Coordinates of C-alpha atoms in Angstrom, one line a residue:
Chain A
M235 CA -251.3 -112.2 -96.4
N236 CA -252.3 -112.6 -92.5
E237 CA -253.9 -116.0 -92.7
S238 CA -250.5 -117.1 -95.4
D239 CA -248.4 -115.4 -91.7
A240 CA -250.5 -117.8 -89.4
I241 CA -250.8 -121.0 -91.2
D242 CA -246.9 -120.5 -92.0
P243 CA -244.8 -121.1 -88.4
S244 CA -247.2 -124.5 -87.9
R245 CA -245.5 -126.0 -90.9
R246 CA -242.2 -125.1 -90.4
D247 CA -242.4 -126.8 -87.2
A248 CA -243.2 -129.5 -88.5
L249 CA -240.4 -129.2 -91.2
V250 CA -237.8 -128.4 -88.7
F251 CA -239.0 -131.5 -86.3
G252 CA -238.9 -134.3 -88.9
R253 CA -235.1 -132.4 -89.9
D254 CA -234.2 -132.6 -86.4
L255 CA -234.9 -135.7 -85.9
L256 CA -233.4 -137.2 -89.9
L257 CA -230.2 -135.2 -88.5
G258 CA -230.4 -137.2 -85.6
G259 CA -230.6 -134.4 -82.4
A260 CA -229.8 -136.4 -79.6
A261 CA -227.2 -137.6 -80.7
A262 CA -225.3 -134.3 -81.5
R263 CA -222.3 -133.6 -79.0
W264 CA -222.5 -130.4 -76.6
A265 CA -219.8 -128.1 -77.3
G266 CA -220.2 -127.4 -73.5
P267 CA -219.5 -123.8 -71.5
S268 CA -216.3 -122.8 -74.0
P269 CA -216.5 -124.2 -77.1
A270 CA -213.1 -124.7 -77.3
Q271 CA -213.8 -128.1 -75.3
A272 CA -215.2 -129.8 -78.2
A273 CA -212.1 -130.8 -79.9
T274 CA -211.6 -132.7 -77.4
A275 CA -214.6 -135.3 -78.2
N276 CA -214.1 -138.0 -79.5
D277 CA -216.2 -138.8 -82.8
P278 CA -214.8 -136.8 -85.7
Q279 CA -217.7 -137.5 -87.5
A280 CA -220.4 -136.5 -85.0
P281 CA -222.4 -132.5 -85.7
V282 CA -221.2 -130.4 -82.5
T283 CA -224.0 -128.5 -81.2
V284 CA -223.0 -124.7 -79.5
K285 CA -225.0 -121.7 -77.5
L286 CA -224.8 -118.6 -78.9
T287 CA -227.2 -115.8 -78.9
L288 CA -228.0 -113.3 -80.9
R289 CA -230.1 -110.4 -81.3
V290 CA -232.6 -110.1 -83.9
N291 CA -233.8 -107.1 -84.7
G292 CA -233.9 -105.7 -81.4
T293 CA -235.1 -109.0 -80.1
A294 CA -232.1 -111.1 -78.1
K295 CA -232.3 -114.5 -79.0
S296 CA -230.8 -117.9 -77.7
L297 CA -230.3 -120.6 -79.6
A298 CA -228.2 -124.2 -80.1
L299 CA -227.5 -124.5 -83.0
D300 CA -225.4 -126.6 -85.6
T301 CA -221.9 -124.9 -85.8
R302 CA -222.4 -125.4 -89.6
T303 CA -225.6 -123.5 -89.5
T304 CA -225.1 -120.3 -91.3
L305 CA -226.6 -117.4 -90.5
L306 CA -229.1 -117.2 -93.3
D307 CA -230.5 -121.0 -91.6
A308 CA -230.9 -119.5 -88.0
L309 CA -232.8 -117.3 -89.1
R310 CA -234.8 -118.5 -91.6
E311 CA -234.9 -122.5 -90.1
H312 CA -234.1 -121.8 -86.0
L313 CA -235.9 -118.0 -85.5
H314 CA -238.4 -118.5 -88.5
L315 CA -238.0 -115.5 -90.0
T316 CA -239.2 -116.6 -93.8
G317 CA -238.3 -112.5 -94.7
T318 CA -233.9 -113.5 -95.5
K319 CA -234.1 -115.8 -98.3
K320 CA -232.5 -118.1 -99.4
G321 CA -231.4 -117.7 -103.5
C322 CA -227.9 -119.8 -104.2
D323 CA -226.5 -120.2 -100.4
H324 CA -223.1 -119.3 -102.3
G325 CA -223.2 -115.1 -102.4
Q326 CA -223.6 -114.8 -106.0
C327 CA -227.6 -113.7 -105.3
G328 CA -227.2 -112.0 -102.6
A329 CA -232.0 -112.8 -101.4
C330 CA -229.9 -113.0 -98.0
T331 CA -228.7 -109.6 -97.3
V332 CA -229.3 -108.5 -94.0
I333 CA -227.8 -105.9 -91.9
A334 CA -225.1 -107.1 -89.1
G335 CA -223.2 -105.3 -87.0
G336 CA -224.6 -102.0 -88.5
R337 CA -223.1 -103.9 -92.2
R338 CA -224.8 -105.5 -95.4
I339 CA -223.6 -108.6 -95.6
N340 CA -225.0 -111.8 -97.0
A341 CA -226.9 -114.0 -94.1
C342 CA -225.4 -117.6 -96.6
L343 CA -221.5 -117.3 -95.9
S344 CA -221.3 -116.6 -92.5
L345 CA -221.6 -119.2 -89.8
A346 CA -224.4 -118.5 -86.8
V347 CA -221.7 -119.1 -84.5
M348 CA -219.6 -116.4 -85.6
H349 CA -221.8 -113.6 -84.6
D350 CA -222.8 -114.3 -81.7
G351 CA -223.8 -111.4 -79.6
D352 CA -224.3 -109.3 -82.8
E353 CA -227.3 -106.9 -83.8
I354 CA -228.6 -108.6 -86.9
T355 CA -231.3 -106.1 -89.0
T356 CA -233.3 -108.6 -91.4
I357 CA -237.0 -107.3 -93.2
E358 CA -238.7 -107.6 -90.1
G359 CA -237.0 -105.2 -88.7
L360 CA -236.9 -102.3 -90.8
G361 CA -241.2 -102.3 -91.0
A362 CA -244.1 -103.7 -91.2
P363 CA -247.4 -103.9 -92.9
G364 CA -249.2 -100.3 -91.6
H365 CA -245.4 -98.9 -90.9
L366 CA -243.6 -99.9 -93.7
H367 CA -239.8 -98.7 -94.1
P368 CA -239.5 -95.5 -97.0
M369 CA -237.4 -97.9 -98.9
Q370 CA -239.9 -100.5 -98.4
A371 CA -242.6 -98.5 -99.5
A372 CA -240.6 -96.6 -101.6
F373 CA -240.7 -100.7 -104.2
V374 CA -244.4 -100.7 -103.4
R375 CA -245.0 -97.6 -104.8
H376 CA -242.6 -97.8 -107.8
D377 CA -243.4 -102.1 -108.4
A378 CA -239.7 -102.5 -107.7
Y379 CA -240.6 -106.3 -108.4
Q380 CA -242.2 -108.8 -110.3
C381 CA -241.9 -111.8 -108.6
G382 CA -240.3 -110.9 -104.9
Y383 CA -238.1 -113.1 -104.0
C384 CA -234.6 -111.1 -104.1
T385 CA -236.7 -107.9 -102.5
P386 CA -235.5 -108.6 -99.2
G387 CA -232.7 -108.4 -99.9
Q388 CA -232.3 -105.5 -102.2
I389 CA -234.2 -103.8 -99.5
C390 CA -232.0 -104.3 -96.7
S391 CA -229.4 -104.0 -98.9
S392 CA -230.4 -100.5 -100.3
V393 CA -230.8 -99.4 -96.9
A394 CA -227.5 -100.0 -95.9
M395 CA -226.1 -98.9 -99.1
L396 CA -227.1 -95.8 -98.5
E397 CA -226.1 -95.5 -95.3
E398 CA -222.3 -97.0 -96.5
L399 CA -222.7 -93.7 -99.0
R400 CA -223.4 -91.2 -96.0
R401 CA -220.3 -92.6 -94.5
G402 CA -218.0 -91.8 -97.7
I403 CA -217.4 -95.3 -98.7
P404 CA -216.2 -94.9 -102.0
S405 CA -217.0 -97.3 -105.3
H406 CA -215.7 -98.1 -108.0
A407 CA -217.9 -95.9 -110.0
G408 CA -216.4 -92.9 -108.4
A409 CA -214.3 -91.4 -111.3
D410 CA -211.6 -90.2 -108.1
V411 CA -211.2 -92.3 -105.2
A412 CA -209.7 -89.8 -103.2
A413 CA -213.4 -87.3 -103.5
A414 CA -216.3 -87.8 -101.6
P415 CA -218.6 -90.0 -103.4
T416 CA -221.5 -88.9 -103.7
A417 CA -225.7 -90.6 -105.5
T418 CA -225.6 -90.6 -108.9
P419 CA -227.8 -93.5 -111.0
D420 CA -224.2 -94.7 -111.4
E421 CA -223.0 -95.0 -107.7
L422 CA -226.1 -96.4 -107.1
R423 CA -226.4 -99.2 -109.0
E424 CA -222.4 -100.2 -108.9
R425 CA -223.1 -100.4 -105.5
M426 CA -226.1 -102.4 -105.6
S427 CA -224.3 -105.0 -108.1
G428 CA -224.4 -107.9 -105.0
N429 CA -227.9 -108.6 -105.8
I430 CA -229.2 -110.0 -108.6
C431 CA -232.9 -110.0 -110.0
R432 CA -233.8 -112.9 -111.8
C433 CA -236.7 -111.0 -113.1
G434 CA -235.2 -107.9 -114.4
A435 CA -236.8 -105.1 -112.5
Y436 CA -233.7 -103.3 -111.6
S437 CA -235.0 -99.8 -113.6
N438 CA -237.5 -99.7 -111.1
I439 CA -235.4 -100.9 -108.5
I440 CA -233.0 -98.2 -108.9
D441 CA -236.0 -96.1 -109.2
A442 CA -237.0 -96.8 -105.8
I443 CA -233.2 -96.8 -104.7
G444 CA -233.0 -93.1 -106.4
E445 CA -236.7 -92.2 -104.8
V446 CA -235.2 -92.3 -100.7
A447 CA -231.2 -91.4 -102.0
G448 CA -232.9 -87.7 -103.2
V449 CA -231.6 -89.0 -106.9
R450 CA -233.4 -88.0 -110.3
T451 CA -232.5 -92.2 -112.3
Chain B
M6 CA -221.2 -129.6 -95.4
K7 CA -218.9 -131.9 -93.1
P8 CA -219.3 -131.8 -88.9
F9 CA -216.6 -129.4 -87.8
T10 CA -215.4 -128.1 -84.0
Y11 CA -215.1 -124.3 -83.6
E12 CA -213.2 -123.0 -81.4
R13 CA -211.9 -118.4 -80.7
A14 CA -208.5 -117.9 -80.7
T15 CA -207.3 -115.6 -77.4
S16 CA -203.9 -114.4 -79.2
T17 CA -202.5 -114.7 -82.5
A18 CA -200.1 -117.4 -80.7
Q19 CA -201.9 -119.5 -79.5
A20 CA -204.3 -119.7 -83.2
A21 CA -201.1 -120.3 -84.4
A22 CA -200.3 -122.8 -82.1
R23 CA -203.9 -124.5 -82.1
A24 CA -204.1 -124.6 -85.9
A25 CA -200.5 -126.5 -86.3
S26 CA -202.2 -128.8 -83.1
V27 CA -205.6 -129.9 -84.0
P28 CA -205.6 -132.4 -86.8
G29 CA -207.6 -130.5 -90.0
A30 CA -207.7 -127.1 -88.9
K31 CA -208.8 -123.7 -89.9
F32 CA -208.0 -120.2 -89.5
V33 CA -211.8 -118.8 -90.8
A34 CA -212.4 -114.8 -90.5
G35 CA -214.3 -113.2 -93.0
G36 CA -215.7 -117.1 -94.2
T37 CA -216.3 -115.9 -97.3
N38 CA -214.8 -118.4 -99.3
L39 CA -214.4 -120.6 -97.1
L40 CA -217.5 -121.8 -96.2
D41 CA -218.6 -121.6 -99.8
L42 CA -216.0 -124.2 -100.1
M43 CA -217.6 -125.9 -97.3
K44 CA -220.8 -126.4 -97.9
I45 CA -219.2 -128.2 -101.6
E46 CA -217.1 -130.5 -99.0
I47 CA -213.9 -129.2 -101.1
E48 CA -212.8 -128.0 -97.9
T49 CA -213.7 -130.5 -94.9
P50 CA -211.7 -129.0 -91.4
A51 CA -212.2 -130.5 -88.7
H52 CA -211.9 -128.5 -86.6
L53 CA -212.3 -124.2 -87.3
I54 CA -210.4 -121.4 -85.3
D55 CA -212.4 -118.4 -85.9
V56 CA -210.3 -115.4 -85.1
N57 CA -212.1 -112.4 -85.6
G58 CA -211.2 -111.4 -82.0
L59 CA -207.8 -110.7 -82.4
D60 CA -206.4 -107.0 -82.6
L61 CA -205.6 -107.4 -86.1
A62 CA -208.3 -104.9 -87.7
K63 CA -205.9 -101.2 -87.4
I64 CA -204.3 -99.8 -90.0
E65 CA -201.6 -98.0 -88.4
P66 CA -198.4 -96.0 -90.3
T67 CA -195.3 -97.6 -89.8
P68 CA -192.2 -95.7 -88.7
D69 CA -190.0 -94.9 -92.4
G70 CA -194.0 -94.0 -93.5
G71 CA -195.4 -96.7 -94.5
L72 CA -199.2 -98.3 -93.7
R73 CA -199.5 -101.3 -91.9
V74 CA -202.7 -103.2 -92.7
G75 CA -204.3 -105.7 -89.9
A76 CA -205.0 -109.2 -91.3
L77 CA -208.8 -108.6 -90.6
V78 CA -209.1 -105.0 -92.0
R79 CA -212.3 -105.7 -93.8
N80 CA -211.7 -104.9 -97.5
T81 CA -214.3 -102.1 -97.2
D82 CA -212.2 -100.3 -94.4
L83 CA -208.8 -100.7 -96.5
A84 CA -210.7 -99.4 -99.6
A85 CA -212.6 -96.1 -97.4
D86 CA -209.2 -95.2 -95.6
A87 CA -208.4 -91.3 -96.1
R88 CA -204.3 -92.6 -96.0
V89 CA -205.1 -95.9 -98.9
R90 CA -206.7 -93.8 -100.9
R91 CA -204.7 -90.8 -101.2
D92 CA -201.7 -92.5 -100.8
Y93 CA -202.0 -96.7 -102.2
P94 CA -205.1 -95.2 -104.6
V95 CA -203.9 -98.9 -107.2
L96 CA -204.8 -100.4 -103.9
A97 CA -208.4 -99.2 -103.4
R98 CA -208.9 -98.9 -106.9
A99 CA -208.6 -102.5 -106.9
L100 CA -210.1 -103.7 -103.8
L101 CA -213.4 -102.0 -105.4
A102 CA -212.6 -103.8 -108.6
G103 CA -213.5 -106.8 -106.4
A104 CA -216.6 -109.4 -105.2
S105 CA -220.0 -106.7 -103.8
P106 CA -220.2 -104.6 -101.1
Q107 CA -221.5 -107.5 -99.0
L108 CA -218.7 -110.1 -99.7
R109 CA -215.9 -106.7 -99.9
N110 CA -217.8 -105.8 -95.9
R111 CA -217.0 -109.8 -94.5
A112 CA -213.8 -110.5 -96.3
T113 CA -210.6 -109.7 -94.6
T114 CA -207.0 -109.2 -96.1
A115 CA -206.0 -112.0 -95.7
G116 CA -208.4 -114.1 -96.9
N117 CA -208.7 -112.1 -99.8
L118 CA -204.6 -113.3 -100.1
L119 CA -205.2 -116.5 -99.4
Q120 CA -208.7 -117.3 -100.8
R121 CA -208.2 -120.1 -103.1
T122 CA -209.6 -120.3 -107.3
R123 CA -212.4 -119.9 -108.9
C124 CA -211.7 -122.8 -112.0
P125 CA -214.7 -124.3 -112.2
Y126 CA -212.9 -127.7 -112.3
F127 CA -211.6 -127.5 -108.8
Y128 CA -215.4 -126.8 -107.7
D129 CA -216.8 -129.7 -109.7
P130 CA -216.0 -132.1 -107.5
D131 CA -216.6 -134.9 -110.0
Q132 CA -214.0 -133.5 -112.0
P133 CA -210.5 -134.2 -111.6
C134 CA -208.3 -131.7 -110.1
N135 CA -204.7 -132.4 -108.6
K136 CA -204.8 -128.8 -106.4
R137 CA -208.4 -130.9 -105.0
E138 CA -207.5 -134.3 -104.7
P139 CA -203.2 -134.3 -105.6
G140 CA -202.5 -137.3 -108.5
S141 CA -206.2 -137.1 -109.7
G142 CA -205.7 -134.4 -113.5
C143 CA -206.6 -131.7 -114.8
A144 CA -209.8 -131.1 -116.1
A145 CA -208.8 -128.7 -117.5
L146 CA -206.4 -128.7 -119.6
A147 CA -208.6 -130.8 -121.8
G148 CA -211.2 -128.7 -120.6
Y149 CA -212.9 -125.3 -121.2
R150 CA -210.3 -122.5 -120.8
R151 CA -211.1 -119.3 -121.3
M152 CA -210.6 -117.8 -117.9
H153 CA -208.0 -119.5 -116.8
A154 CA -204.1 -118.9 -116.2
I155 CA -201.9 -118.5 -119.4
V156 CA -197.9 -118.0 -117.5
G157 CA -196.9 -119.4 -115.0
T158 CA -199.0 -122.6 -115.2
S159 CA -198.2 -126.3 -115.6
D160 CA -198.7 -129.5 -117.0
A161 CA -200.2 -130.3 -113.7
C162 CA -203.0 -127.1 -113.1
I163 CA -203.9 -123.8 -114.7
A164 CA -206.1 -122.7 -112.4
A165 CA -205.3 -118.2 -112.0
H166 CA -205.7 -116.7 -109.1
P167 CA -208.4 -114.7 -108.3
S168 CA -207.2 -112.2 -106.5
D169 CA -207.6 -108.0 -107.2
M170 CA -206.4 -106.9 -104.2
A171 CA -203.5 -109.0 -104.4
V172 CA -202.2 -107.4 -107.4
A173 CA -202.0 -103.6 -106.6
M174 CA -200.5 -104.9 -103.5
R175 CA -197.9 -106.7 -105.5
V176 CA -197.2 -103.4 -107.1
L177 CA -197.0 -101.5 -104.6
D178 CA -193.8 -104.2 -103.1
A179 CA -197.2 -105.3 -100.2
Q180 CA -195.3 -107.5 -97.4
V181 CA -196.8 -110.4 -95.3
E182 CA -195.8 -110.2 -91.9
T183 CA -196.5 -113.4 -89.5
I184 CA -196.6 -115.6 -86.3
R185 CA -196.0 -119.2 -86.6
A186 CA -197.1 -122.4 -84.4
D187 CA -193.9 -121.7 -82.3
G188 CA -194.6 -118.1 -81.5
T189 CA -191.9 -116.6 -83.7
T190 CA -193.2 -114.1 -86.0
R191 CA -191.8 -112.9 -89.5
S192 CA -192.2 -111.0 -92.5
L193 CA -191.9 -112.5 -96.2
P194 CA -192.3 -110.3 -100.1
L195 CA -195.7 -111.5 -101.5
A196 CA -193.6 -111.9 -104.1
D197 CA -193.1 -115.1 -102.0
L198 CA -195.9 -115.7 -100.8
H199 CA -197.7 -118.5 -103.6
R200 CA -196.2 -120.8 -104.9
L201 CA -196.7 -121.7 -108.3
P202 CA -198.7 -125.1 -109.0
G203 CA -195.2 -126.6 -110.6
S204 CA -196.4 -130.8 -110.5
T205 CA -198.1 -129.9 -107.0
P206 CA -200.4 -127.7 -107.5
H207 CA -202.5 -128.1 -104.0
L208 CA -199.3 -126.1 -102.7
E209 CA -200.2 -122.5 -102.9
T210 CA -198.4 -121.2 -100.7
T211 CA -195.0 -120.8 -98.8
L212 CA -197.0 -120.4 -95.6
D213 CA -196.4 -123.5 -92.7
A214 CA -198.4 -125.3 -90.8
G215 CA -200.3 -123.6 -88.4
E216 CA -198.8 -119.9 -89.7
L217 CA -201.0 -117.0 -89.5
V218 CA -200.9 -113.8 -91.2
T219 CA -200.8 -110.9 -89.2
A220 CA -201.0 -108.0 -91.4
V221 CA -200.0 -107.1 -94.7
V222 CA -197.0 -103.8 -94.5
L223 CA -197.4 -100.9 -97.6
P224 CA -194.0 -99.4 -97.8
P225 CA -193.8 -95.7 -98.0
P226 CA -196.3 -94.1 -100.7
P227 CA -194.1 -94.9 -104.6
G228 CA -196.2 -91.6 -105.5
G229 CA -196.8 -91.4 -109.3
V230 CA -200.3 -91.6 -111.0
H231 CA -202.3 -94.9 -109.5
V232 CA -204.4 -96.7 -112.5
Y233 CA -206.4 -100.5 -111.8
R234 CA -207.9 -101.2 -114.0
K235 CA -209.7 -104.4 -114.5
V236 CA -211.6 -106.2 -117.7
R237 CA -214.1 -108.7 -116.9
D238 CA -217.2 -110.4 -118.4
R239 CA -219.6 -107.5 -116.8
A240 CA -219.5 -104.6 -115.2
S241 CA -219.1 -105.1 -111.4
Y242 CA -218.9 -108.2 -109.8
A243 CA -217.3 -111.0 -111.8
F244 CA -213.4 -112.1 -111.9
A245 CA -211.5 -110.6 -114.2
L246 CA -210.4 -111.9 -117.9
V247 CA -206.9 -109.5 -117.3
S248 CA -206.1 -106.9 -115.4
V249 CA -203.4 -104.1 -114.8
A250 CA -202.2 -102.1 -111.9
L251 CA -199.9 -100.0 -113.0
V252 CA -197.9 -96.9 -110.9
R253 CA -196.3 -95.0 -113.8
Q254 CA -194.1 -91.8 -112.9
A255 CA -194.5 -88.4 -114.6
D256 CA -191.4 -89.2 -116.8
G257 CA -193.1 -92.2 -118.2
S258 CA -191.7 -95.0 -116.4
G259 CA -193.1 -96.9 -113.1
R260 CA -194.5 -99.9 -112.5
V261 CA -197.0 -103.3 -114.1
A262 CA -198.4 -106.0 -112.6
L263 CA -201.3 -108.6 -114.2
G264 CA -203.9 -110.2 -112.8
G265 CA -206.4 -113.0 -114.3
V266 CA -203.0 -114.6 -116.3
A267 CA -201.6 -116.6 -113.7
P268 CA -201.4 -118.1 -110.6
K269 CA -200.4 -115.8 -108.7
P270 CA -200.6 -111.9 -109.1
W271 CA -198.2 -111.6 -111.9
R272 CA -194.5 -109.0 -112.2
S273 CA -191.4 -108.3 -113.3
E274 CA -189.3 -106.0 -112.6
E275 CA -187.2 -107.0 -114.9
A276 CA -189.3 -106.4 -117.9
E277 CA -191.0 -102.7 -116.7
R278 CA -188.1 -101.0 -116.7
A279 CA -188.7 -100.8 -120.8
L280 CA -192.2 -98.9 -119.5
A281 CA -191.2 -95.9 -120.3
S282 CA -189.4 -96.6 -124.1
D283 CA -192.2 -99.7 -125.4
P284 CA -195.0 -100.0 -122.7
Q285 CA -195.6 -103.8 -125.1
A286 CA -192.4 -104.8 -124.3
V287 CA -193.0 -104.8 -120.8
V288 CA -195.8 -106.7 -121.8
D289 CA -193.9 -109.3 -124.5
G290 CA -191.5 -109.4 -121.6
L291 CA -194.8 -110.8 -118.7
L292 CA -195.3 -112.8 -121.0
K293 CA -192.8 -114.4 -122.5
D294 CA -193.2 -117.3 -121.6
A295 CA -197.1 -118.5 -121.8
R296 CA -199.3 -121.4 -123.2
T297 CA -202.1 -120.4 -124.0
S298 CA -205.5 -122.5 -125.6
P299 CA -207.8 -121.2 -128.5
D300 CA -209.8 -120.7 -125.2
N301 CA -207.8 -118.2 -123.6
A302 CA -205.5 -117.0 -126.6
F303 CA -207.3 -113.4 -126.5
K304 CA -205.7 -113.0 -123.7
L305 CA -202.4 -112.0 -124.6
T306 CA -204.1 -109.7 -126.6
L307 CA -206.2 -107.8 -124.3
A308 CA -203.3 -108.4 -121.7
R309 CA -201.7 -106.1 -124.3
R310 CA -204.9 -103.3 -124.8
T311 CA -205.7 -103.2 -120.8
L312 CA -202.0 -102.4 -120.4
D313 CA -202.5 -99.6 -123.5
A314 CA -205.9 -98.3 -121.6
A315 CA -204.2 -98.2 -118.3
I316 CA -201.2 -95.8 -119.8
A317 CA -203.8 -93.6 -121.6
D318 CA -206.0 -93.3 -117.9
A319 CA -203.0 -92.2 -116.4
R320 CA -202.0 -89.8 -118.6
S321 CA -205.2 -88.3 -118.6
S322 CA -205.8 -88.1 -114.8
R323 CA -202.2 -85.7 -114.3

């Protein structure tokens, strides 16, 4: 794991560098200090670059990005935080789930520029080898994955999901929508329906989440 | 995705004026539907006006005892509001039956109303689609139509409106508040927001160029037992084949709207007068002009059974 961590960034830097050349980064328009000014630029087909700051896992990161950059691509391709995964890129699978402003969202369906100044927590911010987040530890303990590709999204989603439960946010699984929700296996399953696992590790995933939630699944 | 310029709106009036004056401008709020469509270049705005900073995220009581829901209230927050859960449970239930938690955390009230159809032919740029490219034809008419609308359709388009929230708001007689490019405001019944396709399926709403939805107003609570019953291909995170929003009073009378069967939330105040005496007559009235194919004729039966099930739910919950 440490070895691949050491190799990965340089390979990614090369990829990013190559991609920027292909897109003609030098020709990109700058939006200037006020993004609104970009609307007066001449060529409507030219890429538009904006400056923004993301607060990722507690650290402010200043970026200059094409307006088209999703939060997911900003995290993976520009900040090299590749724990967050790109599955469908259309909000259907949940592999890209991150916590933005305290809420779990699909990072693929949000523009980075719309998160200027936002606090973003990714899987890298939840825990690390040696000091795992309790949910990460539970996933390991319950073997709650097979290929592992959906796992960062599952973990970010489930951590935020338990916070939603604690705050009393209702779900489709509750019999009485006006009543305070309780953590039951049906509630946990319904609340995790935005995260797909193609390997079908659901029973172990729900066991891991149930353990952290204090629910027998 | 096509390049676009970007600005943050500073006021509702400024946003509406800019949207009407900047060529190719669109509003973006949650972005969950717009971004998806921009990636496959079905939506190609040249300019995005980000309205997220506007003061439209509050839920406030109205003087007559209703609720004003700001256009930027996220689906999660509307469903979690104690007043909505107590007084308009059909709306909370409909919201929670839609999308996934991640999407509901971003998706907004106005964006939910204005989302585009999920017709697979609309989503496929290699297929003709009168909604996407006026005059090109409709691939769905000769295609696989299982998910499509069966009423309110035309020879140009059979796309269904995908929203659950809008079906509940329709049964609650919601009003939509807007501001136009010239700064004037208006309020229109939700029933009048969406157009039927006719020969112009690319025109989906009655909003003017640049007109910005600012709120949805719910009239005072209608009382009764509220049910939102959604039938879909999997138990969670799927669009409706048929859904029923029901507000049923103690004497058996009430209101009914259907989702998944039409290009807009489908309700007939005339047909629902029969609810207490003959619930099936309500479905007969709602679907009397249905045009089905072998793929989706099951929706006629499913709508009847779903209303029956919703009434049974209402009876058992009192």
